[in-house]
mmCIF file of C-alpha atoms and ligand atoms in Angstrom:
data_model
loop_
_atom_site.group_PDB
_atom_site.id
_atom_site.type_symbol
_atom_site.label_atom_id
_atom_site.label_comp_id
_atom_site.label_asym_id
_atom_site.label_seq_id
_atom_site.Cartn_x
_atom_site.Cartn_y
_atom_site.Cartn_z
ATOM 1 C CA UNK A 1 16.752 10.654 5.112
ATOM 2 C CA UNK A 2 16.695 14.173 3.842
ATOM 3 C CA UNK A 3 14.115 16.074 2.285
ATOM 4 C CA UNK A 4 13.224 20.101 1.085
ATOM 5 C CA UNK A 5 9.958 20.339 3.064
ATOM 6 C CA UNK A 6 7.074 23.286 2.797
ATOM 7 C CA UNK A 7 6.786 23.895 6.614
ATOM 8 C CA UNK A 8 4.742 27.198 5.821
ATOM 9 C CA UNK A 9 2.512 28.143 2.618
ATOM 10 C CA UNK A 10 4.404 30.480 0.671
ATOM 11 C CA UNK A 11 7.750 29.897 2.212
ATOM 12 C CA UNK A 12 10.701 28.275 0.800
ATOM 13 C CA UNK A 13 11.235 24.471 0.561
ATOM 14 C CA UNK A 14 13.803 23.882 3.667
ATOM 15 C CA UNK A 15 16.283 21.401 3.750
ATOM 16 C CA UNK A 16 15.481 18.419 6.748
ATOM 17 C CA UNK A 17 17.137 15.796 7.981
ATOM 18 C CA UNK A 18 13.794 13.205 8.835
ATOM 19 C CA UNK A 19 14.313 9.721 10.820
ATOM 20 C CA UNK A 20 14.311 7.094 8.150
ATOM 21 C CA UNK A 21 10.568 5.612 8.088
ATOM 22 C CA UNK A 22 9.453 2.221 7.499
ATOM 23 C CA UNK A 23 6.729 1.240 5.174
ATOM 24 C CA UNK A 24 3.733 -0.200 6.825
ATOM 25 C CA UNK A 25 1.561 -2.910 5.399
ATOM 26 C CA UNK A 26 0.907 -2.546 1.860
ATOM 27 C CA UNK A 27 3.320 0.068 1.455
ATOM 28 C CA UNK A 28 7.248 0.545 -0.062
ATOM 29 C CA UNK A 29 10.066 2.860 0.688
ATOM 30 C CA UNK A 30 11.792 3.951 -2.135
ATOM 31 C CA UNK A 31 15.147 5.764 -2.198
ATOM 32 C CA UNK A 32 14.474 8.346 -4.432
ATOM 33 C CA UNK A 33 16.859 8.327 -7.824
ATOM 34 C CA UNK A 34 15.035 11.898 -9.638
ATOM 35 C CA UNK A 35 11.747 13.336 -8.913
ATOM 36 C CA UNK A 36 10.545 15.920 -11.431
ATOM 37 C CA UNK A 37 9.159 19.846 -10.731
ATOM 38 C CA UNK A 38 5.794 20.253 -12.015
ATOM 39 C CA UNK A 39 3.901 23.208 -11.574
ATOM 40 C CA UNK A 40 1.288 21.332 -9.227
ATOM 41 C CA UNK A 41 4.003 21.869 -6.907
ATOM 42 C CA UNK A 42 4.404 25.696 -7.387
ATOM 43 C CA UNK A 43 0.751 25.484 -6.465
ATOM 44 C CA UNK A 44 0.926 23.292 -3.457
ATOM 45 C CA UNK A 45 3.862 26.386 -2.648
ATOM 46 C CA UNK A 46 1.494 29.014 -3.162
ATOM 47 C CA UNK A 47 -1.489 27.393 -1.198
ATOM 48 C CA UNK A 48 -3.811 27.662 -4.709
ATOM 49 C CA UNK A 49 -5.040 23.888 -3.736
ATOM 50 C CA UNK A 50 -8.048 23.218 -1.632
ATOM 51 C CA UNK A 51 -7.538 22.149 1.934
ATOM 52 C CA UNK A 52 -3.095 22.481 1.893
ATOM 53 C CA UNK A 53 -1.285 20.434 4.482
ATOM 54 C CA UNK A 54 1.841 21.253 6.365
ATOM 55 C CA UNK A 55 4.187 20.299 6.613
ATOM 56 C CA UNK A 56 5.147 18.344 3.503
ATOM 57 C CA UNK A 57 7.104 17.087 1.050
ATOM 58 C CA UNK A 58 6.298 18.189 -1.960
ATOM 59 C CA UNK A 59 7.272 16.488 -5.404
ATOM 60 C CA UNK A 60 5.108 13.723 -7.351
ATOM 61 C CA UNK A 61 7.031 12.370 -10.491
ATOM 62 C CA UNK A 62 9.192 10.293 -8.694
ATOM 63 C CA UNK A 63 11.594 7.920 -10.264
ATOM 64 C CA UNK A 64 13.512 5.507 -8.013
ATOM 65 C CA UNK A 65 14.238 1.806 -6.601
ATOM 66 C CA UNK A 66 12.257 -0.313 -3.877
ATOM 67 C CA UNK A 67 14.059 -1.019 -0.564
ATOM 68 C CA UNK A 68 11.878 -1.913 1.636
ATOM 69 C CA UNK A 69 8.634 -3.663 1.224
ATOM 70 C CA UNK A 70 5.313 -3.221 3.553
ATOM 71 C CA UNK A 71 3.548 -6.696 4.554
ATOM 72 C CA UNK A 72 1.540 -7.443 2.405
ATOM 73 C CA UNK A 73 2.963 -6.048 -0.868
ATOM 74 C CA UNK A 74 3.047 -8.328 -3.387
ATOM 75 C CA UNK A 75 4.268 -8.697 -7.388
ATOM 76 C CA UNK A 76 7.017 -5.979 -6.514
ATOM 77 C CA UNK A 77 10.868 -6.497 -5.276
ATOM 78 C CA UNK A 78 13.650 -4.740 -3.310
ATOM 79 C CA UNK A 79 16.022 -3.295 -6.106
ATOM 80 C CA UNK A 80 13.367 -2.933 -8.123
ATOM 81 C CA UNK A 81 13.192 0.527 -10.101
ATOM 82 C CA UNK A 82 9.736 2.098 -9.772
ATOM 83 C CA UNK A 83 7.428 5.521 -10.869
ATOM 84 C CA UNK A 84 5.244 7.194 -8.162
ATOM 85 C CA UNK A 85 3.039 9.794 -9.568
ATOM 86 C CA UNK A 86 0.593 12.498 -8.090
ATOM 87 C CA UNK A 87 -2.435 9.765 -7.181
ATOM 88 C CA UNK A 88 -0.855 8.536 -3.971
ATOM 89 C CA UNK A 89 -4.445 6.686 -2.863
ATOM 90 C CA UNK A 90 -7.667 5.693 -3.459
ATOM 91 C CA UNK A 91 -10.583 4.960 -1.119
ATOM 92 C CA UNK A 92 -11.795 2.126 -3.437
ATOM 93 C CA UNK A 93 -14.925 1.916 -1.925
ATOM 94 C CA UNK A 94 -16.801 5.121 -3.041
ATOM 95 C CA UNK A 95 -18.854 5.519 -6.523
ATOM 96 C CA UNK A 96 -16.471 7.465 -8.505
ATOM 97 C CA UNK A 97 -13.678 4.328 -7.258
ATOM 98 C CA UNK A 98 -16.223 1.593 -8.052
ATOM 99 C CA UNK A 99 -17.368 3.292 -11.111
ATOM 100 C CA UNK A 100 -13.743 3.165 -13.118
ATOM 101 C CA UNK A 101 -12.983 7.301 -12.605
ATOM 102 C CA UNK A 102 -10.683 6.435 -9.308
ATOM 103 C CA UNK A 103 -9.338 9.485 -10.470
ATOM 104 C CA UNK A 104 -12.556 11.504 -9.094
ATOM 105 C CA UNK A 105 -11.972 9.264 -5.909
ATOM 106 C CA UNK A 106 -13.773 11.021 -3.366
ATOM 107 C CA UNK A 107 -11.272 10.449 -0.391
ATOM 108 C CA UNK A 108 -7.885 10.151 -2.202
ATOM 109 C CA UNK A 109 -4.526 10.719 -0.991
ATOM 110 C CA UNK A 110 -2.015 12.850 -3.228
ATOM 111 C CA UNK A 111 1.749 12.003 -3.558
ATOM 112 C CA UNK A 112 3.224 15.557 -2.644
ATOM 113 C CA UNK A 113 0.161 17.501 -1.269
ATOM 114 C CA UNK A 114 -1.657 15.093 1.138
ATOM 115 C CA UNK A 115 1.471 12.542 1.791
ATOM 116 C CA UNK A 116 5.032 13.208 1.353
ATOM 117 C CA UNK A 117 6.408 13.492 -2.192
ATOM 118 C CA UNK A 118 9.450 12.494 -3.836
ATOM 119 C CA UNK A 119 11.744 16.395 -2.837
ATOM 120 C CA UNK A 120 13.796 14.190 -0.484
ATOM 121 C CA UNK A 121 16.116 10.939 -0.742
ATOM 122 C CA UNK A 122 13.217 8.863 0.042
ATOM 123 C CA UNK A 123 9.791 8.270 0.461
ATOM 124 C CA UNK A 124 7.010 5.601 1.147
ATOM 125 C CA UNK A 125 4.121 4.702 -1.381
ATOM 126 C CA UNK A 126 1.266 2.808 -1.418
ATOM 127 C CA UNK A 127 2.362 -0.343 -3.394
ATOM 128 C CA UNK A 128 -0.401 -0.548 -5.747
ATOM 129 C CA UNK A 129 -0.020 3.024 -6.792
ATOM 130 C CA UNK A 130 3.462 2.566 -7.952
ATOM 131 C CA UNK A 131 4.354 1.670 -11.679
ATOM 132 C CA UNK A 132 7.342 -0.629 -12.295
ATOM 133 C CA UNK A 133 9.918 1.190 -14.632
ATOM 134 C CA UNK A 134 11.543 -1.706 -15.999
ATOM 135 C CA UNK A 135 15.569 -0.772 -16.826
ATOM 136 C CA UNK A 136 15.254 1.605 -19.845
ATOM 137 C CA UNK A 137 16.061 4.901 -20.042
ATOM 138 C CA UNK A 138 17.818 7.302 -17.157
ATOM 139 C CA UNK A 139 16.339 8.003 -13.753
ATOM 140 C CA UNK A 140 16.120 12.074 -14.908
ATOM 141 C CA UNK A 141 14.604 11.537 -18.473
ATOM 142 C CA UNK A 142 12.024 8.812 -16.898
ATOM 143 C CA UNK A 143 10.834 11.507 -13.828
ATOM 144 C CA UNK A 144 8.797 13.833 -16.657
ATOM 145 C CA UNK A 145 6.713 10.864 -17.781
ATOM 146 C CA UNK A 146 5.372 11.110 -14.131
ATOM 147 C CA UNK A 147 2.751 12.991 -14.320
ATOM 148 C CA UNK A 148 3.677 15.934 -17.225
ATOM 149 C CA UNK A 149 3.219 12.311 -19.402
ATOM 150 C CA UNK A 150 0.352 10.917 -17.586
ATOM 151 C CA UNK A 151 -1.814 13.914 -17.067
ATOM 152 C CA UNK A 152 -0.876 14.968 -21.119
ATOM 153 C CA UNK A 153 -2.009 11.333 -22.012
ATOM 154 C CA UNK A 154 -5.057 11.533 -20.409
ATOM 155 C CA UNK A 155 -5.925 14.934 -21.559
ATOM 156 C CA UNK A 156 -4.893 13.767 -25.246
ATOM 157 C CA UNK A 157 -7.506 11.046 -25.076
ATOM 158 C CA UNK A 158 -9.965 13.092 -23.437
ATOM 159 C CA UNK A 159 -9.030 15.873 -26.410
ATOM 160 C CA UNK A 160 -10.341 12.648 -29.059
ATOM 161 C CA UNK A 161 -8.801 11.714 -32.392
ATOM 162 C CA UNK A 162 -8.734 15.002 -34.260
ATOM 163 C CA UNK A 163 -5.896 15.346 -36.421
ATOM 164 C CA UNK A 164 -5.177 18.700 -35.517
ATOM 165 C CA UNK A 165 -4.585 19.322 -31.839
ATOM 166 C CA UNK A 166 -3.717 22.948 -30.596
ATOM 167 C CA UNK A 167 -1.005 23.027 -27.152
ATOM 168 C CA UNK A 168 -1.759 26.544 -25.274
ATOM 169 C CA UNK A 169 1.323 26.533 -23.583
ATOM 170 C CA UNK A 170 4.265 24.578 -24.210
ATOM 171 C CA UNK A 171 6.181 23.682 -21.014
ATOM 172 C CA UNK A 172 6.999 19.849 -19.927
ATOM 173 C CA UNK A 173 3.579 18.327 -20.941
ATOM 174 C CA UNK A 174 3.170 19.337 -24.115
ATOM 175 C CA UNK A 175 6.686 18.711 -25.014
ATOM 176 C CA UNK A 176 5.968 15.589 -24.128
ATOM 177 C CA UNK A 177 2.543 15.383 -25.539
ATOM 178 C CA UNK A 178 3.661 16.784 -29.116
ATOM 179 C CA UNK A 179 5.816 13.953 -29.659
ATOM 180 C CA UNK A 180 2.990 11.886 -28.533
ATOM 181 C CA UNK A 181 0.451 13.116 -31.249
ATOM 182 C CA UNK A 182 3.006 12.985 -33.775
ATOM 183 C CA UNK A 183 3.627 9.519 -33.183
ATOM 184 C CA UNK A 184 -0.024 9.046 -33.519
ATOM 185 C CA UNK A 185 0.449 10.892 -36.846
ATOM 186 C CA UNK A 186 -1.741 14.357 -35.902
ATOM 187 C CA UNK A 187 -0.582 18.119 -36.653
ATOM 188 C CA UNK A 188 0.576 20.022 -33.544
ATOM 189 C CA UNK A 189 -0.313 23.499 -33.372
ATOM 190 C CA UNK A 190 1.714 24.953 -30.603
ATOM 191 C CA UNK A 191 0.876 28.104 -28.718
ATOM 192 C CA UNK A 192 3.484 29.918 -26.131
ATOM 193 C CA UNK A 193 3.176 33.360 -24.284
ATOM 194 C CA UNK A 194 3.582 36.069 -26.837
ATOM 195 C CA UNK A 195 6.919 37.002 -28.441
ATOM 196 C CA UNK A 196 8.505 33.665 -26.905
ATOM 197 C CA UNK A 197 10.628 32.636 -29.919
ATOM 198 C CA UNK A 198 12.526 30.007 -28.160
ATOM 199 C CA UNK A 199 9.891 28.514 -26.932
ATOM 200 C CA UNK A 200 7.883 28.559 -30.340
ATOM 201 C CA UNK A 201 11.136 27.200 -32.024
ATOM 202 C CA UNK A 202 11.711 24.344 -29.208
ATOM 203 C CA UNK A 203 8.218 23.317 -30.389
ATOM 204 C CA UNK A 204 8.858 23.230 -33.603
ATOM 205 C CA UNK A 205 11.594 20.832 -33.416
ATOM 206 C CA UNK A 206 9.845 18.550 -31.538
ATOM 207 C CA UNK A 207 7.557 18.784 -34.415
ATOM 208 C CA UNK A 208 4.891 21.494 -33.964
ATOM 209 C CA UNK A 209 3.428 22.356 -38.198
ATOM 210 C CA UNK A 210 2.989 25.471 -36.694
ATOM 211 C CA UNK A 211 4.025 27.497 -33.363
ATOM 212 C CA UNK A 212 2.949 31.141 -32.273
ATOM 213 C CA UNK A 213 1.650 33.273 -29.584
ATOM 214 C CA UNK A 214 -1.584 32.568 -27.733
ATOM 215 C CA UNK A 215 -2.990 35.817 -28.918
ATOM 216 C CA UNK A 216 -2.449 33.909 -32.096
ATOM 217 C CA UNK A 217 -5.346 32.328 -34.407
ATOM 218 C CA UNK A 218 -4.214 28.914 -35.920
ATOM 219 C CA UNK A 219 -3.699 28.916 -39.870
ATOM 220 C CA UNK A 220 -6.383 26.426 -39.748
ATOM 221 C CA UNK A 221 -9.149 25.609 -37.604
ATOM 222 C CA UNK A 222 -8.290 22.817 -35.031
ATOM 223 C CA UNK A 223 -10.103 19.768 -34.146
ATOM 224 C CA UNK A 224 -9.469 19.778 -30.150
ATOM 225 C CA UNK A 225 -7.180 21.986 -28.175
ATOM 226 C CA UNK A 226 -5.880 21.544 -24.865
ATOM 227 C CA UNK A 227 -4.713 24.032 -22.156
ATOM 228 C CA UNK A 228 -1.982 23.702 -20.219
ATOM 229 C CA UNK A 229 -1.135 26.873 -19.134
ATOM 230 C CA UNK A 230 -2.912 28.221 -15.846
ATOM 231 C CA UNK A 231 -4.212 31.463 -17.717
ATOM 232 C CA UNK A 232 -8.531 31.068 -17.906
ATOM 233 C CA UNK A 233 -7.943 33.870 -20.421
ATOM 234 C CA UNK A 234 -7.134 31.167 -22.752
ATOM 235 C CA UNK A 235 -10.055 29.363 -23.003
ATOM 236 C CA UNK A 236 -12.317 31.595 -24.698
ATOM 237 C CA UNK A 237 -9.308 32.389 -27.139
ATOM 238 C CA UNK A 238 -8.909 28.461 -27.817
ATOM 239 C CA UNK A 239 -12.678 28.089 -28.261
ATOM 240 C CA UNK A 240 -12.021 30.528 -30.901
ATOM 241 C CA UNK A 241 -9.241 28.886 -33.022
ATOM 242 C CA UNK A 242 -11.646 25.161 -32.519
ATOM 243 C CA UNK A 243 -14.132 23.952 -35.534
ATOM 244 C CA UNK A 244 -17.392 23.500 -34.405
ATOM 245 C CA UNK A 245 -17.977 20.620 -32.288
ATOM 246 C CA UNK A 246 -14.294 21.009 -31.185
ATOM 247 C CA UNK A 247 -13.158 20.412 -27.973
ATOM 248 C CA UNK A 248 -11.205 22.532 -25.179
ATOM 249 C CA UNK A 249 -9.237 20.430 -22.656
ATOM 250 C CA UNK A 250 -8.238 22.372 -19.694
ATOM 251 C CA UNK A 251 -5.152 20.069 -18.200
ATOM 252 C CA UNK A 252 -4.632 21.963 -15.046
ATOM 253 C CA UNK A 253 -5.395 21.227 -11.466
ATOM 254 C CA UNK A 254 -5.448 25.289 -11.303
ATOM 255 C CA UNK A 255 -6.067 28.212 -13.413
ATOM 256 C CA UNK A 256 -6.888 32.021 -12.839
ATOM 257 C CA UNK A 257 -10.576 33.179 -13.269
ATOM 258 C CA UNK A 258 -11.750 32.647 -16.946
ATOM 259 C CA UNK A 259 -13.204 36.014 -18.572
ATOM 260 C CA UNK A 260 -16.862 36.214 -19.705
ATOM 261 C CA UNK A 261 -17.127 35.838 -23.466
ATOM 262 C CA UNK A 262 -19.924 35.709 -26.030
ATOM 263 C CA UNK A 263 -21.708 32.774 -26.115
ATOM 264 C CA UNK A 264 -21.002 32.312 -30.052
ATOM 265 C CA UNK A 265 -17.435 30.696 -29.118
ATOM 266 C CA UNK A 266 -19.095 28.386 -27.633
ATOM 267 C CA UNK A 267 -22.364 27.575 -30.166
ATOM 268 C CA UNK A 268 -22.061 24.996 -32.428
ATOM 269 C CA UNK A 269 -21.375 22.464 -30.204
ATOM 270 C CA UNK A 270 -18.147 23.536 -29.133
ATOM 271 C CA UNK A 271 -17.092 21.857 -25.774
ATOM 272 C CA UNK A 272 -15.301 23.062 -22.449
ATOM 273 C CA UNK A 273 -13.803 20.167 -20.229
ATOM 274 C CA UNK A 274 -11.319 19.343 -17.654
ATOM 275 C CA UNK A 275 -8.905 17.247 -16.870
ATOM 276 C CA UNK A 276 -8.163 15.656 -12.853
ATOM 277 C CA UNK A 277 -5.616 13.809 -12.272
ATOM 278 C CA UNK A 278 -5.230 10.484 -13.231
ATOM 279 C CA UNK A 279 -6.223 6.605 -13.271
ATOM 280 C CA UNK A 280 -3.932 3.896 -12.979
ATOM 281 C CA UNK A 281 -5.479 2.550 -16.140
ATOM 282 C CA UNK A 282 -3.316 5.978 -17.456
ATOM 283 C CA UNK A 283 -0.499 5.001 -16.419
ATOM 284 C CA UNK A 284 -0.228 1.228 -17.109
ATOM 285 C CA UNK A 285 -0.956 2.532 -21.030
ATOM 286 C CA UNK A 286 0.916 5.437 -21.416
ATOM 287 C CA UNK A 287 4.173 3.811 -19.761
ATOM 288 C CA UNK A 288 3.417 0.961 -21.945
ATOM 289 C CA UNK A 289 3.459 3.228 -25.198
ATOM 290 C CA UNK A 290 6.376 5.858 -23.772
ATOM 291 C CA UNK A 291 8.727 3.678 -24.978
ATOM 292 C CA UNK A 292 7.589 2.418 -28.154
ATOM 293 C CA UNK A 293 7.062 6.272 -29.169
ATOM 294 C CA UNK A 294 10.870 6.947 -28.250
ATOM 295 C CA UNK A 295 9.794 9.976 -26.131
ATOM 296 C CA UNK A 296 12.952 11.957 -25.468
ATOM 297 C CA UNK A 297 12.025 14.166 -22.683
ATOM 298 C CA UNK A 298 14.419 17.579 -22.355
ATOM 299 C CA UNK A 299 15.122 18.042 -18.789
ATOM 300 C CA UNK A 300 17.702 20.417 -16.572
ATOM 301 C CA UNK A 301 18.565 18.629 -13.384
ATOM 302 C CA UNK A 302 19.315 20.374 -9.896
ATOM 303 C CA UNK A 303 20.756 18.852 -7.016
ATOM 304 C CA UNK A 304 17.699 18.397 -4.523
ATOM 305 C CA UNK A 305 18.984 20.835 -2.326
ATOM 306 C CA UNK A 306 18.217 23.794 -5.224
ATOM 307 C CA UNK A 307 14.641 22.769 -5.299
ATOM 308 C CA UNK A 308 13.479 26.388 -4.448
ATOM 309 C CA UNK A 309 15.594 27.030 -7.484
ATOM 310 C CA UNK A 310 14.164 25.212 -9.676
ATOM 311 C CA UNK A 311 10.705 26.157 -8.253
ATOM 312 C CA UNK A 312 11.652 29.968 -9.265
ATOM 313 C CA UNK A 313 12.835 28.990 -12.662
ATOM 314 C CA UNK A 314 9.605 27.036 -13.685
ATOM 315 C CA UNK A 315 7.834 30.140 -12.547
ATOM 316 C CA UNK A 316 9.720 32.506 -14.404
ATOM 317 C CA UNK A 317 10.043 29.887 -17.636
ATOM 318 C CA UNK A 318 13.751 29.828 -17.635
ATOM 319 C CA UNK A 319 14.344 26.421 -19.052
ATOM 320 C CA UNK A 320 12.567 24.638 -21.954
ATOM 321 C CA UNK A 321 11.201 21.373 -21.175
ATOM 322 C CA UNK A 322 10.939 19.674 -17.679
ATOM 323 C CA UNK A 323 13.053 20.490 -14.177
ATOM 324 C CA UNK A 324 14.241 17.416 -12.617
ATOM 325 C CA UNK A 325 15.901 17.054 -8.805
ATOM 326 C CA UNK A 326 18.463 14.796 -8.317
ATOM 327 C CA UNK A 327 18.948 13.611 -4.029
HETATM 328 ZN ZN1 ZN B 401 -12.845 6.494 -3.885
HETATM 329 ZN ZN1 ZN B 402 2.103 17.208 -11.711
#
């Protein structure tokens, strides 16, 4: 097999030929079909995770097709097309696993930062983290709903059922995630670095009532807003634009130091919460629903081998939507 591995923090992905590996018990191999770029993964790159591990594969919104199964695995098949996403492992044994928030797990293992991801033309998964697909839709337009999906349908129910829901930065979650609370019939407020037309008019066709910057207030006052981007200076600004007892969802595994502000923006029962990672339970509905909402996800596919391409280009916010690598 081949993969772009992070042999050093910092340095770029290099291309590897690996000995094929066999799954052990309770485990698949899965040649890889896409595997989508989320930022998580410029952060695994930059070492702005706790505790990073070299080397590795990096990559966790992995789209591909079962061909060979662990002992032990049961209810899936070779050929069989499958999603991997970020939560690789659970201990299932410690309160947070026993208490339905696996997601807080408190030994967990995750796909592309504590066990090799999906950059390469294969990779092996614990079975019962892996989502069957079914045959609908293409490998590429599938790999978004991986985690960009998940973790923006997790932080969309954490957010509640206000009808108007602000997006502080609109990259491959929220353009997800928009179409999402449309679907669910709420009004998307969409919020993009400053002076980023595009951006603000790729939002409003996916059906944002409103787009600006994030220095921005709303027109109205929003029920629930949720943060995407890794900028802390956005939080007090979103507690701002929220009604009282509104909500701010901060979806990111990472985000630079959040500023001191007056303790106003947050009176009135005004709440600050976060987001980590994700339950199966998350994934089992939202792949249910993905379907039924006719998601289209935008993506720009790169050969695997231009991974550190794509990398830069989702750092620099060259492309609208989602990066997707193709082995
Ligand atoms: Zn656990
Ligand atoms: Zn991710």
């Amino acid at each position: 097999m081949n993969a772009m591995v992070l042999n050093k923090i910092g340095a770029p992905l290099e291309w590897t030929e690996l000995a094929e590996r066999q799954p052990g018990a309770g485990e698949i191999r899965v040649k890889v079909a896409a595997c989508g770029v989320c930022r998580t993964d410029l952060h695994v790159v930059d070492g702005e995770l706790p505790n990073p591990r070299t080397p590795i594969i990096p990559g966790h919104e992995i789209v591909g097709r079962i061909d060979a199964l662990g002992t032990g695995v049961e209810g899936l098949s070779i050929g069989e097309r499958v999603g991997i996403p970020w939560l690789g492992h659970t201990c299932g044994v410690c309160p947070y696993c026993l208490g339905h928030q696996e997601n807080l797990c408190d030994r967990p293992i995750f796909t592309g930062f504590t066990r090799d991801g999906g950059f390469a033309s294969a990779t092996i998964a614990d079975a019962r983290f892996a989502f069957p697909l079914g045959e609908a839709g293409s490998d590429v337009a599938l790999a978004p709903l991986l985690c960009a999906g998940l973790i923006g349908w997790r932080s969309l129910v954490i957010a509640g059922p206000g009808k108007k829901l602000g997006l502080y930065g609109f990259g491959a979650a929220a353009h997800i995630l928009a179409q999402v609370a449309r679907w669910q019939g709420r009004s998307v407020f969409a919020f993009t670095r400053p002076g980023d037309a595009s951006t603000q008019a790729f939002a409003r066709s996916l059906g944002a009532v409103w787009a600006g910057g994030s220095d921005e207030m709303p027109p109205e006052p929003l029920d629930a807003a949720i943060i995407f981007a890794t900028v802390g200076a956005l939080v007090p600004l979103a507690l701002q634009a929220v009604r009282k007892g509104g909500r701010v969802v901060c979806a990111g595994i990472h985000m630079s130091d959040i500023p001191s502000f007056p303790y106003r923006l947050l009176w009135e029962e005004r709440q600050i919460v976060s987001v980590a990672n994700l339950t199966r339970q998350d994934g089992l509905d939202f792949l249910r629903l993905a379907p039924e909402i006719g998601i289209v996800t935008q993506t720009t596919s790169y050969p695997l081998t231009q991974a550190n391409q794509a990398l830069a280009d989702l750092r620099a916010g060259r492309f609208e939507g989602a990066a997707v690598l193709v082995p």
